[in-house]
Structures are given as structure tokens and as C-alpha cells.
Short mmCIF file of C-alpha atoms in Angstrom, two decimals:
data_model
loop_
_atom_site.label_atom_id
_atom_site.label_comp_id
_atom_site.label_asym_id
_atom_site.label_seq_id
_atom_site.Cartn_x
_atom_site.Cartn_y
_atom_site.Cartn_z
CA UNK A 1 100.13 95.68 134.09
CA UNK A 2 103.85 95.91 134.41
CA UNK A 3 105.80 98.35 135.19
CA UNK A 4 109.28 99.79 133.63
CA UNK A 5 111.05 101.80 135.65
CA UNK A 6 114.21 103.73 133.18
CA UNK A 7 117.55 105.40 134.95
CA UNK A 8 116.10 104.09 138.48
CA UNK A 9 118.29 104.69 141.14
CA UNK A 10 117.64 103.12 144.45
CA UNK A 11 117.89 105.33 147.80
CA UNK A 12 120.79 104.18 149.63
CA UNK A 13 121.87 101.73 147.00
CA UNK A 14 125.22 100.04 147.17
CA UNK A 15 127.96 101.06 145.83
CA UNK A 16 127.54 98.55 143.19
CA UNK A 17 123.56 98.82 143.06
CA UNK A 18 121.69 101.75 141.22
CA UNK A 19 123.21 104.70 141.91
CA UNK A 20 122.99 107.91 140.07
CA UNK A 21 126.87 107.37 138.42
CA UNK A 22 125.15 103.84 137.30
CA UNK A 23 121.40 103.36 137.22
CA UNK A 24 118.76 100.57 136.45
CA UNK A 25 116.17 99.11 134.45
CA UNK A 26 113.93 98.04 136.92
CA UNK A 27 111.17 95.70 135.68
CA UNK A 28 108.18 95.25 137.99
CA UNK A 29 105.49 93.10 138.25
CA UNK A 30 103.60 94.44 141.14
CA UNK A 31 100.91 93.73 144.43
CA UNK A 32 97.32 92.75 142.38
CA UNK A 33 94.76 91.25 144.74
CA UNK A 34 92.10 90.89 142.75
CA UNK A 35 88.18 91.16 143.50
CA UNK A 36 86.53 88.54 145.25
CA UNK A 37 85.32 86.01 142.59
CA UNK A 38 87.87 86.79 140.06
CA UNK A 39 91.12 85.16 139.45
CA UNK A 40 94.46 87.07 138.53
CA UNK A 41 95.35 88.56 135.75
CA UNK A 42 98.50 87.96 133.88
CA UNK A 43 101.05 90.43 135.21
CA UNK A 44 104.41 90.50 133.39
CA UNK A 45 107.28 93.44 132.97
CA UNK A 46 109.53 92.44 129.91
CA UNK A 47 112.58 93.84 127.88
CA UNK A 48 112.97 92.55 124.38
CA UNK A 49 114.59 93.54 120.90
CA UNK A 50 112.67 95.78 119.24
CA UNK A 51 109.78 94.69 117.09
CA UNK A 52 110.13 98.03 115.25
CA UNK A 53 113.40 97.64 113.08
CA UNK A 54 114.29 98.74 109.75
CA UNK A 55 117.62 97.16 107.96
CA UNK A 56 120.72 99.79 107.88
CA UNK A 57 121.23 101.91 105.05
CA UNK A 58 121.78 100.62 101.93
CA UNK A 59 120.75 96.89 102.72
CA UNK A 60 119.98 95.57 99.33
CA UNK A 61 116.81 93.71 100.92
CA UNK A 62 113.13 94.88 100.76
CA UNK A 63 112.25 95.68 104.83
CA UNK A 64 110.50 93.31 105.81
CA UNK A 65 107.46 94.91 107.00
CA UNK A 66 107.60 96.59 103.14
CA UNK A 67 106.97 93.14 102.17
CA UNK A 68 103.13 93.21 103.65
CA UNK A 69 102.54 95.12 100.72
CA UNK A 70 104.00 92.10 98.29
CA UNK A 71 100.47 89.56 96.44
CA UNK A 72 101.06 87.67 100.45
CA UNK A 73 99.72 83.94 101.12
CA UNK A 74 96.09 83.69 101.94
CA UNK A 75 96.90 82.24 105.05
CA UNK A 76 97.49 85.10 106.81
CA UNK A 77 94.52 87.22 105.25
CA UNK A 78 92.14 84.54 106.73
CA UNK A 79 93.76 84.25 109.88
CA UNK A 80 94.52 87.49 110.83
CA UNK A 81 91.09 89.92 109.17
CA UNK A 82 93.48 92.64 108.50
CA UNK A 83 94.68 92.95 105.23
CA UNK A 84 98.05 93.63 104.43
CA UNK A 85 97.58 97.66 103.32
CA UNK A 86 95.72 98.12 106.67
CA UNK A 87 98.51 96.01 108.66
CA UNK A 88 101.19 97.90 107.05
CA UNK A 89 99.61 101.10 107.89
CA UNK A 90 99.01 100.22 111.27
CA UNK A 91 102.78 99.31 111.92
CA UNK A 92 104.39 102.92 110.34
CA UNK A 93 102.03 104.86 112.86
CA UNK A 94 102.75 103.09 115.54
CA UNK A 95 106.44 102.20 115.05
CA UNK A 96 107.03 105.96 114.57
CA UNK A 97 105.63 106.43 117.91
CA UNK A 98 108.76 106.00 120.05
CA UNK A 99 108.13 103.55 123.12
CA UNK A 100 107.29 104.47 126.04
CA UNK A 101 105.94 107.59 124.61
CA UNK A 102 102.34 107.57 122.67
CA UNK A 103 99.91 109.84 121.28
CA UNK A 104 98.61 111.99 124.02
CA UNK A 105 101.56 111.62 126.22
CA UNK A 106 102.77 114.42 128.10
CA UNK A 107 106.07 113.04 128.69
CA UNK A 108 108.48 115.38 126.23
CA UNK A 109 111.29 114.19 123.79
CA UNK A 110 114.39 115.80 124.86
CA UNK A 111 117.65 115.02 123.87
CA UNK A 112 119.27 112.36 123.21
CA UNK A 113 115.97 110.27 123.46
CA UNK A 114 115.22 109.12 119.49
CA UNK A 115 111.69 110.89 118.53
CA UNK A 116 111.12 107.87 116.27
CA UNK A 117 111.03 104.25 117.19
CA UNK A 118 112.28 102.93 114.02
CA UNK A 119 115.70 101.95 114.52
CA UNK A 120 117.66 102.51 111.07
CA UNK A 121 120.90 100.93 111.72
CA UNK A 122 120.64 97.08 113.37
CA UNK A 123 120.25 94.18 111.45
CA UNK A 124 116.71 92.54 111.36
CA UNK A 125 115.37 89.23 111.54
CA UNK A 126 111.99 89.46 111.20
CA UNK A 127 109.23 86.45 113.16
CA UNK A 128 105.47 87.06 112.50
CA UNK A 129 104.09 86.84 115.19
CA UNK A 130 100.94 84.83 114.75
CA UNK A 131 99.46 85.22 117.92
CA UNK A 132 99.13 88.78 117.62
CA UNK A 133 96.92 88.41 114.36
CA UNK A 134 94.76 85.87 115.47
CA UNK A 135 94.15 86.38 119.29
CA UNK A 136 92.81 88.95 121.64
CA UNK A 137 94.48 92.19 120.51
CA UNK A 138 95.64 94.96 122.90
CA UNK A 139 95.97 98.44 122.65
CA UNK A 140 97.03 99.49 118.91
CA UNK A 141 99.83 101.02 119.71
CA UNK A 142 100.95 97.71 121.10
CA UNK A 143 99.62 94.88 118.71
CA UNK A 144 100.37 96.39 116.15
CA UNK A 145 104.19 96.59 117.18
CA UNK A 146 104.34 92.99 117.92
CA UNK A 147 103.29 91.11 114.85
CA UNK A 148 106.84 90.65 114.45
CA UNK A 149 109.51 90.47 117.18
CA UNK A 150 113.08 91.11 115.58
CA UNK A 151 115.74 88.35 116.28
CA UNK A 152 118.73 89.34 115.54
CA UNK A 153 121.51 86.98 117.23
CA UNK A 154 122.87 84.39 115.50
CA UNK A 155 125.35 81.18 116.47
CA UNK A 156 127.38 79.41 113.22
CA UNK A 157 130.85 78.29 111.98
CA UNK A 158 131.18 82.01 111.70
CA UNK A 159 129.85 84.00 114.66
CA UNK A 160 129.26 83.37 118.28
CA UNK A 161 127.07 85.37 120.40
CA UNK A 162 127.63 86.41 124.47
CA UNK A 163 125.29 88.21 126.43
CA UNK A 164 126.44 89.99 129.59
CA UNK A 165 124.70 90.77 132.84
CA UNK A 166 124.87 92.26 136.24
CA UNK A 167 121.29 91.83 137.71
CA UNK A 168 119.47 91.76 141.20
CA UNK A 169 116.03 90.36 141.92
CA UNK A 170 113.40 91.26 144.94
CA UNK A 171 110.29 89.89 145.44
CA UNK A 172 109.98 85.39 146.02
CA UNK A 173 105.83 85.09 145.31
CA UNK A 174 104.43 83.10 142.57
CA UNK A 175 105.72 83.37 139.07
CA UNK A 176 108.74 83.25 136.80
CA UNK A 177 111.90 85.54 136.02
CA UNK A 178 114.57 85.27 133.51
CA UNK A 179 117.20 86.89 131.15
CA UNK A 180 118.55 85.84 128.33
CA UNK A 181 118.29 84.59 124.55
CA UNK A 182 114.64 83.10 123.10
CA UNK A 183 113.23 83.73 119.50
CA UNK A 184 110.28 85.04 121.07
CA UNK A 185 107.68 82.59 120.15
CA UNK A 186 105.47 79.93 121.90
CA UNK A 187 105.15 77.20 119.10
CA UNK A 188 106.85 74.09 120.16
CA UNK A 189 107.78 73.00 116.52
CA UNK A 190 110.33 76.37 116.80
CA UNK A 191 110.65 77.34 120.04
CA UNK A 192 114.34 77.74 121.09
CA UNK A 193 116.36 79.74 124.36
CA UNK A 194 118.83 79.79 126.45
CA UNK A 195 118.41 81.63 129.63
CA UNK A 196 118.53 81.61 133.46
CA UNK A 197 114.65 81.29 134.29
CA UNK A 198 113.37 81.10 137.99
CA UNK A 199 110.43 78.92 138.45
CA UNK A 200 108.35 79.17 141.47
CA UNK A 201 106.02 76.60 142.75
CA UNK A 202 104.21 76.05 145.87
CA UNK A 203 104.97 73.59 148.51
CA UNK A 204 101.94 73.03 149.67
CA UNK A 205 99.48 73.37 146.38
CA UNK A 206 96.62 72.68 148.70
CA UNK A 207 97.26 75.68 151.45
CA UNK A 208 94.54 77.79 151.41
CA UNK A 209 96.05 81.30 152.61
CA UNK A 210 99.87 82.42 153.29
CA UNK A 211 101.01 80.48 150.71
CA UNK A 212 105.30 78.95 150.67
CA UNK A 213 106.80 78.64 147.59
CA UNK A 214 110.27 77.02 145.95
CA UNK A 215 112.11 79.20 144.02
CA UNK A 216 114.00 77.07 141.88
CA UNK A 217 116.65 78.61 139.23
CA UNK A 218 117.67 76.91 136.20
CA UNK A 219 120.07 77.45 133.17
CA UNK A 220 117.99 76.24 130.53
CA UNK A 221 118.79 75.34 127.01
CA UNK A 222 115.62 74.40 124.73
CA UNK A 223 115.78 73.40 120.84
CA UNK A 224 111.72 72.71 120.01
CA UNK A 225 110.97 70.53 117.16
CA UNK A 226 109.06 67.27 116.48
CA UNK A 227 112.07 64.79 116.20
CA UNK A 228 114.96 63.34 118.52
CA UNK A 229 117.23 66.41 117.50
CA UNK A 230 114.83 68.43 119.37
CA UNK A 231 114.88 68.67 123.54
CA UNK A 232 116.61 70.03 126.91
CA UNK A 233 118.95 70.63 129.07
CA UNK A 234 118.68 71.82 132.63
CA UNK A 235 121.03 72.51 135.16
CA UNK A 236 120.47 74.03 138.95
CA UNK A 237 122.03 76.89 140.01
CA UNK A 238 122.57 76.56 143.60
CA UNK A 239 121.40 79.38 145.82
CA UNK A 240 124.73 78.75 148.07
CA UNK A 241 126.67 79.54 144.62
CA UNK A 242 125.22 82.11 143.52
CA UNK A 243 121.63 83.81 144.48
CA UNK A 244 119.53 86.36 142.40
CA UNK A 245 118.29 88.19 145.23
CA UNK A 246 122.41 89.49 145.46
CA UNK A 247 124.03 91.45 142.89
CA UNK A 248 126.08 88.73 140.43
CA UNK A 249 127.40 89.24 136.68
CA UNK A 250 125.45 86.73 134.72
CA UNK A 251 127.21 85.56 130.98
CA UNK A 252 126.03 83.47 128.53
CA UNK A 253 128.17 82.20 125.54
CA UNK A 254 126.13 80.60 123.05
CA UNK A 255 128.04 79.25 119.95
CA UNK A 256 127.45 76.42 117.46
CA UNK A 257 128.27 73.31 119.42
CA UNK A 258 127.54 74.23 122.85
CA UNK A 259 125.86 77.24 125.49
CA UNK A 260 127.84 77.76 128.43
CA UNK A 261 126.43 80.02 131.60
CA UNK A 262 129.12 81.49 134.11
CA UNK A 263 128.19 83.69 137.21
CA UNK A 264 131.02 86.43 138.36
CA UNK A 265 133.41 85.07 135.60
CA UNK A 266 133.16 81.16 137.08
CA UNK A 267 131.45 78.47 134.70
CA UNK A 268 128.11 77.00 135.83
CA UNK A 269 127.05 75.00 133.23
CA UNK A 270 128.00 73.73 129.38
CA UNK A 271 125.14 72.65 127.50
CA UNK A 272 126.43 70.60 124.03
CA UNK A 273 123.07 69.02 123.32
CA UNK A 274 120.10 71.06 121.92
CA UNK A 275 121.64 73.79 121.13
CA UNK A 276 119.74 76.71 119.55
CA UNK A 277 119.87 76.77 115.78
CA UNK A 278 117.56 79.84 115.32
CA UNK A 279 118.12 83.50 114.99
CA UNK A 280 117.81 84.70 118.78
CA UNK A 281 117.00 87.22 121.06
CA UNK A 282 117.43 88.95 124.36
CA UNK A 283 114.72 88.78 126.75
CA UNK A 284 114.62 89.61 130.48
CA UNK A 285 111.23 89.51 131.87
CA UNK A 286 109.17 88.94 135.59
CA UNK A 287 106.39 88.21 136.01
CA UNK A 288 102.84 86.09 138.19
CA UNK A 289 102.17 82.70 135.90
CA UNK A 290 102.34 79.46 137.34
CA UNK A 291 103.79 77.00 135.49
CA UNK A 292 102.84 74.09 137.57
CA UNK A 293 100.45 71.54 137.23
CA UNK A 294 98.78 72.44 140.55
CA UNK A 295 97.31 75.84 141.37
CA UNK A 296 95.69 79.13 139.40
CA UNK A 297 97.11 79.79 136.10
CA UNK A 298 98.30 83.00 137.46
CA UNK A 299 99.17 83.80 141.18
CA UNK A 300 97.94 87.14 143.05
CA UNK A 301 100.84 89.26 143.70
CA UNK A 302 101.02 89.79 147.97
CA UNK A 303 104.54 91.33 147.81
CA UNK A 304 106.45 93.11 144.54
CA UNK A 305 108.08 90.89 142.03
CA UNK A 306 111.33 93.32 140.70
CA UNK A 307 114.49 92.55 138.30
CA UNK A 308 117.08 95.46 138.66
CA UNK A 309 118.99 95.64 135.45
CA UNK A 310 122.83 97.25 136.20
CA UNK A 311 124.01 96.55 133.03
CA UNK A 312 123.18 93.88 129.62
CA UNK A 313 125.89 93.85 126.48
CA UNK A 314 125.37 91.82 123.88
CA UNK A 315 128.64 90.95 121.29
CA UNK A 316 129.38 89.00 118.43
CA UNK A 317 132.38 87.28 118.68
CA UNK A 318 134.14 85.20 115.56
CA UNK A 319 134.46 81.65 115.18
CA UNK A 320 132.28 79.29 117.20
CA UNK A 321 135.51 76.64 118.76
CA UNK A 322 134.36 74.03 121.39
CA UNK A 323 134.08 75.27 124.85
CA UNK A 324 137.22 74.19 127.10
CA UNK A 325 136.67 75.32 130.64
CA UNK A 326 135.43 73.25 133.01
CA UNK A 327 131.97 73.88 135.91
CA UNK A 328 133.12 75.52 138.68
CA UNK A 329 133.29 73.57 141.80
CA UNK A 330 129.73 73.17 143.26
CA UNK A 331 127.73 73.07 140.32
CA UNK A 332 124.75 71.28 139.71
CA UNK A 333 124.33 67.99 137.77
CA UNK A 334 122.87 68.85 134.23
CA UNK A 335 119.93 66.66 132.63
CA UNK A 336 119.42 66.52 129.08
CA UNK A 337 116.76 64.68 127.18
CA UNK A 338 115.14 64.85 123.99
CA UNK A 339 111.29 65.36 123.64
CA UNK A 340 110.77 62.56 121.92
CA UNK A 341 111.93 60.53 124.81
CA UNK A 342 110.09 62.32 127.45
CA UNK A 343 106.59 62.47 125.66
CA UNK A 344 106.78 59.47 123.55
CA UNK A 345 107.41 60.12 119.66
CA UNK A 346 104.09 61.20 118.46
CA UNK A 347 103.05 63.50 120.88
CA UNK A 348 105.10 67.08 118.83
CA UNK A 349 104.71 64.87 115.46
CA UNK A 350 101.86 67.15 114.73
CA UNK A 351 99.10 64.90 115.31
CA UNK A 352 96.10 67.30 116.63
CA UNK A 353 94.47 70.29 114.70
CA UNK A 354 96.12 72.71 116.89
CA UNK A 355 100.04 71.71 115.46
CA UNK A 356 98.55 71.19 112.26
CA UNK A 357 97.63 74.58 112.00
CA UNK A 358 100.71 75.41 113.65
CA UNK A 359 102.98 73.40 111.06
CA UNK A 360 101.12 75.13 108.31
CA UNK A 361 101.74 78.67 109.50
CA UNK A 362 105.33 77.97 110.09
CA UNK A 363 105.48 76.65 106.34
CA UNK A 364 103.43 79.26 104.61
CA UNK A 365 105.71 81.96 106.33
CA UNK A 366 109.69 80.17 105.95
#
């Protein structure tokens, strides 16, 4: 129920808003009351990588969707009902579909726009995507593209990875916001980002109309994982320092030993602990869920939720050398703790059914 809004330009935008010399992605999540009785759907605009990604010519590899058609671990026939020839099949008709654009759109190709969505030239790293194959599915033309998200950021001895900004927000009701790097996957045994992510809560859970909420932001570094090498660290950016609801140049430099997050050039935060270890990606999203402990799982929108996208740049950079500039004055305190410490040792040591099933996916697949 999202909206994406391409080349928007905003009437009587600012000089350095979305103007027709420089326009926006705007990503929407908009007004849903819904009917008396019901509760609120989940309501989220996203950007991410493309799920439909060949290797570059010549890469010695099979692609990795190719390899569907490989004898394939039972696993996934029993958990998914699809077979491999069918899922393969599924993923060249709809990958060739360019997105936004699908069959019986009256929206024309013209030029430069690609006419195909597979992109031929960018390195892949492939994630199934288990919770496409074994929960509700969407439209085809959807599911089908997102049995695999593609990854492709990386942080080594060799290569660092920086991911540039310049973003506005509107909208303060109920929900969540964010840009940055995540591998695109809810499993807590892999799970791994770092991003600025607003979380919004209400301040009075038990209010019954004209609800307040908090909007909290917070540069967030997550490594998942069952052991004390897995865990957090948080740090507040301060609304006096630097608000979302203004136009600011948002960086993040994530290299082997540390993530750092600067606003307008100035350095917010340097995370050394948890650091992601994983293939990455970018991800800017909005959208209505509530991820307190209080309240409906999803809020009803009263007022628009938006994310104007100026400009995003992702680069490699060489070498991955320790981080030498210091916070800039004003910035928050940072917390960092492992999980193991917060939820007591066994609770991600795979103990239920759930994570067991979980843990054997994951092996089956890496």
C-alpha cells in the first residue's frame, strides 16, 4: 500500500529541496483509517537493491538463480511447494518485467528507462529469501522477485563501503523510517545493519483517540547471532543536532573494525563493537508498524508518513584503517551490549522449533 513517487518535484521547494534541476524519490506511506472492526494493515514504501540481478559479463560463476535448476536440497522443495523448474520460470518472467512497469501497464518505456529489469553489469550476492517461499505470497510479479534480495556491499581488510545521503522526512504518526545498510532478512541468527532508523512510540499507550507519540532516532549497528560476538549498539541523534524533518546529508562509513555515522560532514557516532560481517545492502524505507510492546501491531495512518530522497551514492573505498575522528560536540552517549547479555545465553542458542528450523535453513542454503 505504499507509494513511490520517481523525479518528484515539490511546488515551491527550496532551493535545496526537489526542484526540477534536482528531483526526489519520495517514499510514502499514506492516511489508512480502516473499517470499524478491523485493525491496520501493514503500510510500508521501501527502496532496496534489486532482487533481479544477473553477474556482469563474463563472470566465470553459474547466476545464481541458474542454479535453481542444479539436483537442490530437499529442504527447500518441502518448504516452499514450488519446484525449482517452476521457481525458475517464475523469476525470468517476472524479472524481465522492468519495475514499476507490469503486464497490462499503460505506462510506456521511453528512453533511457531499461525495458528489462535484469541488471547485467553489478555484482550479485544472492540471499533466499525464505519467507517468500513459505508464507503468504503476493502478487507474482512481486514474490516471485523477492525470493532473493541481492546484497552486494561488502566491509574487509580490502574494501570499505560509504553510503551517502541528503534526505527530508514529513509526517510524525506511528511507525518507523530509516536508510541505510541491512542484508535484508529477519532471522536473528543473521540479521545484520547499520542505519539511522526512527522509532515512534506513544506516550500515552492507553489514550484512546488523538494519540502523542516520541519520535526517537537512532544510529543503529546490529550483528545477529547466537553467541557473545553477536549484539548492539545505539546511539541518539539529538533533534537539536540534527532533525529529519530538515534537509541534512546523512553518511555512513562502514569498514572492518568500526561504522561511523556523520550528519552535514560532522561525526555522530563510531560504532567498533558488532560490526556487520555480512554482505550488505541499502535500504531506505517508511512505514505504520509499531515496534513497542504496548499498542496495535500496526498504527492507522491520520496524517502522511513521507521520506524525500535528494540524493543516495554508494562507493567502495580501499583499505578498511581504524576510524580517527572524533563525535562532534553534542552527541549522544552510545550503548553497546551483546545479546547474550541482554536475554540471558540461551534465549538465540536455538532452543525452540522456530530457530531450529531457522538454523537448518540457514545451513542447508550456506
Amino acid at each position: 500500500m505504499g507509494v513511490h513517487a520517481f523525479n518528484h518535484v515539490d511546488v515551491n521547494a527550496p532551493v535545496d529541496g526537489c526542484t526540477a534541476d534536482t528531483p526526489c524519490v519520495k517514499l510514502t506511506a499514506p492516511i489508512y483509517a480502516p473499517p470499524a472492526g478491523q485493525n491496520a494493515p501493514y503500510i510500508n514504501a521501501e527502496m532496496y537493491n534489486n532482487s533481479c540481478v544477473r553477474q556482469g559479463p563474463g563472470h566465470p560463476a553459474k547466476q545464481p538463480y541458474d542454479r535453481l535448476l542444479d539436483p537442490v536440497n530437499p529442504l527447500l522443495q518441502s518448504i516452499s511447494f514450488v519446484s525449482p523448474t517452476e521457481l525458475h520460470a517464475g523469476i525470468t518472467k517476472y524479472c524481465h518485467m522492468p519495475y514499476p512497469y507490469r503486464e497490462g501497464s499503460s505506462t510506456a518505456y521511453p528512453a533511457p528507462y531499461a525495458k528489462d529489469g535484469w541488471n547485467t553489469t553489478t555484482t550479485a550476492d544472492i540471499a533466499h529469501n525464505y519467507l517468500a517461499l513459505i508464507a503468504d505470497k503476493e502478487a507474482d510479479w512481486k514474490w516471485y522477485r523477492d525470493v532473493g534480495f541481492n546484497n552486494p556491499y561488502v566491509a574487509n581488510e580490502q574494501t570499505a563501503s560509504r553510503l551517502d545521503m541528503r534526505i527530508k522526512v514529513t509526517g510524525t504518526d506511528g511507525g518507523s523510517r530509516g536508510w541505510g545498510y541491512w542484508n535484508t532478512t529477519m532471522n536473528p541468527l543473521v540479521m545484520q545493519f547499520a542505519w539511522f532508523m526512527e522509532i515512534t512510540t506513544l506516550k500515552n499507550p492507553d489514550a484512546s483517540s488523538d494519540p502523542e507519540f516520541d519520535n526517537t532516532v537512532w544510529m543503529m549497528t546490529v550483528k545477529g547471532g547466537d553467541s557473545d560476538a553477536a549484539g548492539f549498539c545505539v546511539t541518539a541523534l539529538e533533534p537539536e543536532v540534527a532533525s529529519i524533518y530538515d534537509w541534512h546529508d546523512y553518511t555512513i562509513e562502514w569498514r572492518e573494525d568500526a561504522v561511523q555515522y556523520l550528519v552535514d560532514g560532522k561525526v555522530m557516532a563510531t560504532h567498533s563493537s558488532y560490526v556487520p560481517d555480512r554482505n550488505l545492502a541499502f535500504h531506505n524505507w517508511v512505514d505504520n508498524r509499531n515496534y513497542a510492546s504496548s499498542g496495535p501491531a500496526n498504527y492507522a495512518l491520520t496524517i502522511e508518513k513521507s521520506n524525500r530522497i535528494n540524493r543516495f551514492l554508494v562507493s567502495e573505498m580501499a583499505g578498511s584503517n581504524a576510524f580517527v575522528e572524533a563525535a562532534a560536540e553534542g552527541a549522544s552517549v552510545t550503548t553497546c551490549k551483546s545479546f547474550a547479555s541482554l536475554l540471558g545465553s540461551d534465549v538465540l542458542a536455538g532452543s525452540s522449533d522456530l530457530k531450529k528450523v531457522i538454523s537448518a535453513v540457514v545451513s542447508a542454503y550456506e
